[in-house]
Coordinates of C-alpha atoms and ligand atoms in Angstrom, one line a residue:
X9 CA 0.2 0.5 0.0
X10 CA 1.6 3.4 -0.9
X11 CA 0.4 7.1 -2.0
X12 CA 2.8 8.2 -4.8
X13 CA 2.6 11.8 -6.4
X14 CA 3.6 12.1 -9.8
X15 CA 4.6 15.6 -11.0
X16 CA 6.3 17.5 -14.2
X17 CA 9.8 18.9 -13.5
X18 CA 9.8 21.6 -16.5
X19 CA 7.5 23.2 -18.4
X20 CA 4.8 20.4 -18.8
X21 CA 4.9 18.1 -21.7
X22 CA 7.9 15.9 -20.0
X23 CA 5.7 12.3 -20.4
X24 CA 4.2 11.8 -17.2
X25 CA 1.3 10.7 -19.0
X26 CA 3.4 7.9 -19.9
X27 CA 4.9 7.1 -16.7
X28 CA 1.7 7.3 -15.0
X29 CA 0.3 4.7 -17.4
X30 CA 3.4 2.2 -16.3
X31 CA 2.6 2.9 -12.8
X32 CA -1.0 1.8 -13.2
X33 CA -0.3 -1.2 -15.0
X34 CA 2.5 -2.1 -13.1
X35 CA 1.3 -1.3 -9.4
X36 CA -2.2 -1.7 -9.9
X37 CA -3.1 1.2 -7.5
X38 CA -7.3 1.2 -6.5
X39 CA -7.0 5.0 -7.8
X40 CA -5.3 7.4 -9.9
X41 CA -6.6 10.8 -9.4
X42 CA -5.9 13.7 -11.5
X43 CA -4.7 17.1 -9.5
X44 CA -3.9 19.8 -11.9
X45 CA -5.3 22.9 -13.5
X46 CA -7.9 21.5 -16.2
X47 CA -8.3 20.6 -19.8
X48 CA -5.3 22.7 -21.1
X49 CA -3.2 19.7 -20.1
X50 CA -2.8 17.1 -22.8
X51 CA -1.2 13.2 -22.1
X52 CA -0.1 10.9 -24.8
X53 CA -0.6 7.0 -24.1
X54 CA 0.7 4.6 -26.7
X55 CA 0.1 0.7 -25.9
X56 CA 0.3 -1.3 -28.9
X57 CA -0.8 0.2 -31.8
X58 CA -3.1 2.5 -30.6
X59 CA -2.2 6.1 -29.4
X60 CA -4.9 7.9 -26.6
X61 CA -4.2 11.6 -26.3
X62 CA -6.3 12.4 -23.3
X63 CA -7.1 15.7 -21.6
X64 CA -9.6 15.1 -19.0
X65 CA -9.4 11.3 -17.6
X66 CA -6.9 10.3 -15.4
X67 CA -3.8 8.8 -17.6
X68 CA -4.1 5.5 -15.5
X69 CA -7.4 4.7 -17.0
X70 CA -6.2 2.0 -19.7
X71 CA -6.0 -0.1 -16.0
X72 CA -9.7 -1.9 -16.1
X73 CA -9.2 -2.1 -12.0
X74 CA -8.6 1.1 -11.3
X75 CA -11.2 4.1 -10.3
X76 CA -10.1 7.1 -12.4
X77 CA -11.1 10.3 -10.5
X78 CA -10.5 14.1 -11.0
X79 CA -10.1 16.1 -7.5
X80 CA -12.3 19.5 -6.9
X81 CA -9.4 21.2 -7.8
X82 CA -9.9 20.6 -11.4
X83 CA -11.5 22.5 -13.2
X84 CA -13.6 20.0 -16.4
X85 CA -15.2 20.4 -19.7
X86 CA -17.9 18.5 -19.2
X87 CA -18.2 17.9 -23.4
X88 CA -14.6 17.0 -23.0
X89 CA -14.3 14.4 -20.3
X90 CA -17.7 12.8 -21.4
X91 CA -16.4 12.0 -24.8
X92 CA -12.9 10.8 -23.2
X93 CA -15.0 8.6 -21.0
X94 CA -16.9 7.0 -24.1
X95 CA -13.9 6.8 -26.7
X96 CA -11.7 5.1 -24.0
X97 CA -14.1 2.6 -21.9
X98 CA -13.9 4.3 -19.0
X99 CA -17.8 4.6 -18.1
X100 CA -18.7 3.2 -14.8
X101 CA -15.1 3.9 -13.2
X102 CA -14.2 7.1 -13.9
X103 CA -15.5 9.9 -11.7
X104 CA -15.3 13.9 -11.0
X105 CA -15.7 15.4 -7.4
X106 CA -19.0 17.2 -7.0
X107 CA -16.9 20.3 -6.4
X108 CA -15.0 20.4 -9.4
X109 CA -15.3 23.6 -11.7
X110 CA -17.0 23.8 -14.9
X111 CA -16.0 25.4 -18.1
X112 CA -18.3 27.1 -19.8
X113 CA -18.4 28.7 -23.5
X114 CA -17.7 32.4 -22.0
X115 CA -14.4 31.2 -20.1
X116 CA -13.5 29.9 -23.6
X117 CA -14.1 33.2 -25.2
X118 CA -12.3 34.8 -22.8
X119 CA -9.0 32.4 -22.8
X120 CA -8.1 33.3 -26.9
X121 CA -8.1 37.1 -26.6
X122 CA -4.8 39.5 -26.9
X123 CA -3.2 38.8 -23.0
X124 CA -4.1 35.3 -22.6
X125 CA -4.1 33.9 -26.1
X126 CA -1.1 36.1 -27.8
X127 CA 1.1 37.4 -24.7
X128 CA 0.3 34.3 -22.4
X129 CA 0.2 32.0 -25.5
X130 CA -2.3 30.1 -23.4
X131 CA -3.8 26.9 -24.6
X132 CA -7.1 28.5 -25.5
X133 CA -8.9 25.6 -23.4
X134 CA -10.9 27.9 -20.7
X135 CA -9.1 26.9 -17.8
X136 CA -7.6 30.1 -16.9
X137 CA -10.7 32.3 -17.2
X138 CA -12.8 29.3 -15.1
X139 CA -10.0 29.3 -12.0
X140 CA -10.4 33.2 -12.5
X141 CA -14.3 32.9 -12.3
X142 CA -13.7 30.1 -9.0
X143 CA -11.7 32.5 -6.9
X144 CA -14.3 35.6 -7.6
X145 CA -16.6 32.6 -6.4
X146 CA -18.9 33.0 -9.7
X147 CA -18.2 29.7 -11.2
X148 CA -20.9 26.9 -11.6
X149 CA -19.5 23.8 -9.9
X150 CA -19.8 20.2 -11.1
X151 CA -22.9 19.2 -8.3
X152 CA -25.1 22.0 -10.6
X153 CA -24.5 20.8 -13.6
X154 CA -27.2 18.0 -15.3
X155 CA -25.0 16.0 -17.7
X156 CA -22.8 15.3 -14.7
X157 CA -24.8 13.9 -12.5
X158 CA -24.3 10.4 -13.3
X159 CA -20.5 11.0 -12.6
X160 CA -20.4 13.0 -9.9
X161 CA -18.6 11.8 -6.4
X162 CA -16.6 12.3 -3.2
X163 CA -13.1 12.2 -4.5
X164 CA -11.0 13.0 -1.3
X165 CA -13.6 10.2 0.3
X166 CA -13.2 8.0 -2.1
X167 CA -9.4 7.9 -2.0
X168 CA -9.1 8.0 2.0
X169 CA -11.4 4.8 1.9
X170 CA -8.8 3.2 -0.2
X171 CA -6.0 4.1 1.6
X172 CA -7.7 3.0 5.0
X173 CA -8.7 -0.7 3.0
X174 CA -4.9 -1.2 2.1
X175 CA -4.9 0.3 -1.7
X176 CA -2.3 1.9 -3.4
X177 CA -3.2 5.3 -4.9
X178 CA -1.5 7.6 -8.1
X179 CA -1.9 10.6 -7.8
X180 CA -0.9 12.5 -11.1
X181 CA 0.2 16.0 -12.0
X182 CA -0.2 18.4 -14.7
X183 CA 1.7 20.9 -16.4
X184 CA 5.0 21.2 -15.0
X185 CA 6.9 22.7 -11.8
X186 CA 8.2 26.1 -14.0
X187 CA 4.7 26.9 -15.1
X188 CA 3.2 26.7 -11.6
X189 CA 1.6 30.7 -10.8
X190 CA 3.8 30.5 -7.8
X191 CA 7.1 28.8 -8.9
X192 CA 7.3 29.7 -12.6
X193 CA 8.3 32.2 -14.8
X194 CA 5.5 34.4 -14.6
X195 CA 3.3 35.4 -15.9
X196 CA 4.3 33.2 -18.8
X197 CA 2.6 30.2 -16.7
X198 CA -0.9 28.3 -15.9
X199 CA -3.4 29.4 -13.6
X200 CA -2.4 27.3 -10.5
X201 CA 0.5 26.4 -8.5
X202 CA 1.2 22.6 -10.2
X203 CA 4.3 21.5 -7.6
X204 CA 3.4 18.5 -5.5
X205 CA 1.9 19.9 -2.2
X206 CA -0.9 21.7 -4.8
X207 CA -1.6 18.6 -6.8
X208 CA -1.9 16.9 -3.7
X209 CA -4.3 19.5 -2.1
X210 CA -6.6 19.4 -5.6
X211 CA -7.3 15.8 -5.0
X212 CA -7.8 16.4 -0.6
X213 CA -4.6 14.6 0.4
X214 CA -2.3 15.9 3.3
X215 CA 1.5 15.7 2.7
X216 CA 1.3 13.4 6.1
X217 CA 0.2 10.3 3.9
X218 CA 2.7 10.8 1.0
X219 CA 5.0 8.0 0.2
X220 CA 6.9 9.2 -2.6
X221 CA 6.9 12.1 -5.1
X222 CA 8.5 11.4 -8.5
X223 CA 9.5 14.0 -10.7
X224 CA 9.5 13.5 -14.2
X225 CA 12.0 14.9 -16.2
X226 CA 12.4 14.5 -19.8
X227 CA 15.9 14.1 -21.3
X228 CA 15.8 17.6 -23.0
X229 CA 14.0 21.2 -22.3
X230 CA 10.7 21.6 -24.1
X231 CA 8.3 24.4 -23.3
X232 CA 5.3 25.3 -25.4
X233 CA 3.9 28.8 -25.9
X234 CA 5.4 31.9 -25.0
X235 CA 8.2 32.6 -21.8
X236 CA 11.5 31.9 -21.4
X237 CA 13.4 28.7 -22.1
X238 CA 17.4 28.9 -21.1
X239 CA 19.7 27.5 -23.5
X240 CA 16.9 27.7 -26.1
X241 CA 18.0 25.9 -29.3
X242 CA 17.1 27.4 -33.2
X243 CA 14.4 25.5 -34.6
X244 CA 16.9 23.7 -37.6
X245 CA 18.9 22.2 -34.4
X246 CA 16.2 21.1 -32.6
X247 CA 15.3 19.2 -35.9
X248 CA 18.6 17.7 -36.4
X249 CA 19.2 16.5 -33.1
X250 CA 15.9 14.4 -33.6
X251 CA 13.9 16.8 -30.8
X252 CA 11.1 18.5 -32.5
X253 CA 7.9 17.6 -31.0
X254 CA 4.1 19.4 -30.7
X255 CA 1.5 20.1 -28.5
X256 CA -1.1 17.5 -27.6
X257 CA -3.7 20.0 -27.1
X258 CA -2.7 22.5 -29.5
X259 CA -0.5 21.4 -32.1
X260 CA 2.0 24.0 -31.6
X261 CA 5.4 23.1 -31.9
X262 CA 7.6 22.7 -28.8
X263 CA 10.9 25.2 -28.4
X264 CA 13.8 22.7 -27.2
X265 CA 16.7 23.5 -25.1
X266 CA 19.5 20.8 -23.9
X267 CA 19.2 19.5 -19.9
X268 CA 19.3 22.1 -17.4
X269 CA 20.5 21.0 -13.9
X270 CA 19.5 24.2 -12.3
X271 CA 16.0 23.9 -13.5
X272 CA 16.5 20.1 -12.3
X273 CA 17.9 21.1 -9.0
X274 CA 15.1 24.1 -8.2
X275 CA 12.3 21.5 -9.1
X276 CA 13.4 18.5 -6.9
X277 CA 13.7 21.3 -3.7
X278 CA 10.1 22.6 -5.1
X279 CA 8.4 19.2 -5.2
X280 CA 10.2 17.6 -2.4
X281 CA 10.6 15.2 -5.0
X282 CA 12.0 11.8 -3.9
X283 CA 12.7 9.9 -7.1
X284 CA 12.8 10.6 -10.9
X285 CA 11.4 9.4 -14.0
X286 CA 13.7 10.3 -16.9
X287 CA 12.1 9.9 -19.9
X288 CA 12.4 9.8 -23.5
X289 CA 16.5 8.3 -23.0
X290 CA 16.2 6.9 -26.5
X291 CA 15.6 10.2 -28.1
X292 CA 18.9 11.6 -26.6
X293 CA 20.5 7.8 -27.2
X294 CA 18.6 6.2 -30.3
X295 CA 20.8 2.9 -28.8
X296 CA 18.6 2.7 -25.8
X297 CA 15.6 2.8 -28.0
X298 CA 13.0 0.0 -25.8
X299 CA 15.6 -1.2 -23.6
X300 CA 13.9 -2.6 -20.0
X301 CA 17.0 -3.6 -18.3
X302 CA 19.3 -0.7 -16.9
X303 CA 22.3 -2.9 -18.0
X304 CA 21.5 -2.8 -21.8
X305 CA 22.3 0.8 -21.6
X306 CA 25.1 2.0 -23.7
X307 CA 28.1 3.8 -21.6
X308 CA 27.1 7.2 -22.8
X309 CA 23.7 6.7 -21.4
X310 CA 24.6 5.7 -18.0
X311 CA 26.9 8.9 -18.0
X312 CA 23.7 10.7 -18.4
X313 CA 21.7 9.1 -15.9
X314 CA 24.6 9.3 -13.4
X315 CA 25.0 13.2 -13.8
X316 CA 21.3 13.3 -13.4
X317 CA 21.6 11.5 -10.2
X318 CA 24.7 13.5 -8.8
X319 CA 22.8 16.9 -9.6
X320 CA 19.7 16.3 -8.0
X321 CA 20.7 14.1 -5.0
X322 CA 18.3 11.5 -5.5
X323 CA 17.8 8.4 -7.6
X324 CA 16.6 8.1 -11.2
X325 CA 14.2 5.1 -10.6
X326 CA 12.3 4.8 -13.6
X327 CA 13.7 5.8 -17.3
X328 CA 11.6 5.8 -20.1
X329 CA 12.9 4.3 -23.5
X330 CA 10.6 4.5 -26.1
X331 CA 6.6 5.9 -26.6
X332 CA 5.2 2.5 -25.9
X333 CA 3.7 2.1 -22.1
X334 CA 6.0 -0.5 -21.5
X335 CA 9.5 0.8 -22.8
X336 CA 10.5 1.6 -19.1
X337 CA 13.4 0.6 -17.2
X338 CA 12.0 0.3 -13.7
X339 CA 15.2 0.2 -11.1
X340 CA 12.6 1.0 -8.2
X341 CA 13.8 -2.4 -6.6
X342 CA 17.5 -1.7 -7.6
X343 CA 19.9 -1.3 -9.8
Ligands
LIG18 P1 -3.3 28.1 -20.2 O1 -3.0 27.4 -18.8 O2 -4.0 27.1 -20.7 O3 -3.6 29.4 -19.5 O4 -1.7 28.1 -20.6 C1 -0.4 29.1 -19.8 C2 0.7 28.5 -20.7 O5 0.8 27.3 -19.7 C3 0.8 28.4 -21.8 O6 2.1 28.6 -22.4 C4 0.4 26.9 -22.1 O7 1.3 26.6 -23.1 C5 1.4 26.1 -20.6 N1 1.0 24.9 -20.5 C6 -0.4 24.9 -20.0 N2 -0.6 23.8 -20.0 C7 0.3 22.9 -20.2 C8 0.4 21.4 -20.3 O8 -0.3 20.6 -19.8 N3 1.7 21.1 -21.2 C9 2.9 22.3 -21.5 N4 2.5 23.9 -21.7 C10 1.3 24.0 -21.1
LIG19 MG1 1.1 17.4 -22.5

């Protein structure tokens, strides 16, 4: 039995979805609960020949034995949520909290204007304006929305019930540390704090209950939208290295930079991280592709992992070696 929190260490898009999906399959948690801002977050999961792009459901939804819950700190778009439940067969075990805020058309409209849309480079999902309305105490909640009547529950209550019965709980964050409204590159940030403590608060879990905090770091740094990115590479160099990516929600090209240990050390500190999940090692070291054992990594990749551990001061316990959910080196039980 354990409570694990998984958060992003950079600017989002670190590969949290794939890591959470792997942990949901490997550890069989009773509950996967999503915190974070809202449907501005996109996660991509690949299993077999299927690719799933999700914006509202927790990324652990592929495990049919796990309940997937969205905490009251998250704003939901009912149309997106209900469509994903239907498309991905999560009906009957996917629920949102009574107190989740609800995104409406006016919030979507307000998210595309010159300030949020152009200056901040918002995803246009209505998340920021809905969170602003929540702070103003004018936002409607899930408990008041008819289309959500069959899928609303007490999420903190269910999580604590599962913990009391000895089950494991996986708490998933969205966005990344430096998109935090408090700790990020303000004003080029999302509309909430998204570090581990905030993600726990989003789902109603206090700090004493948490056993481990997994910080997800990609093997290079990317950022979509505007805002500073130290060491940013020109587009041609990003393409030459094979690091070009596009956003899951917006389809925008992601800007890229090499590994940045100043960001890593600060993210470990801000999240109280206990371990690192290092993703896309195969993109930087193609010989690693699909490896599931640490002993199969080439020397240069091992040196990269060791340099990460030296800088971070915590172990790299999971390593992503390909887009497939199962392409993971799991070192949690030892080397
Ligand atoms: P908003 O959260 O949609 O208002 O966008 C604010 C900033 O955060 C923009 O630069 C977005 O590109 C970025 N952002 C928000 N959510 C994510 C995410 O899940 N991944 C990556 N960037 C994000
Ligand atoms: Mg994403």
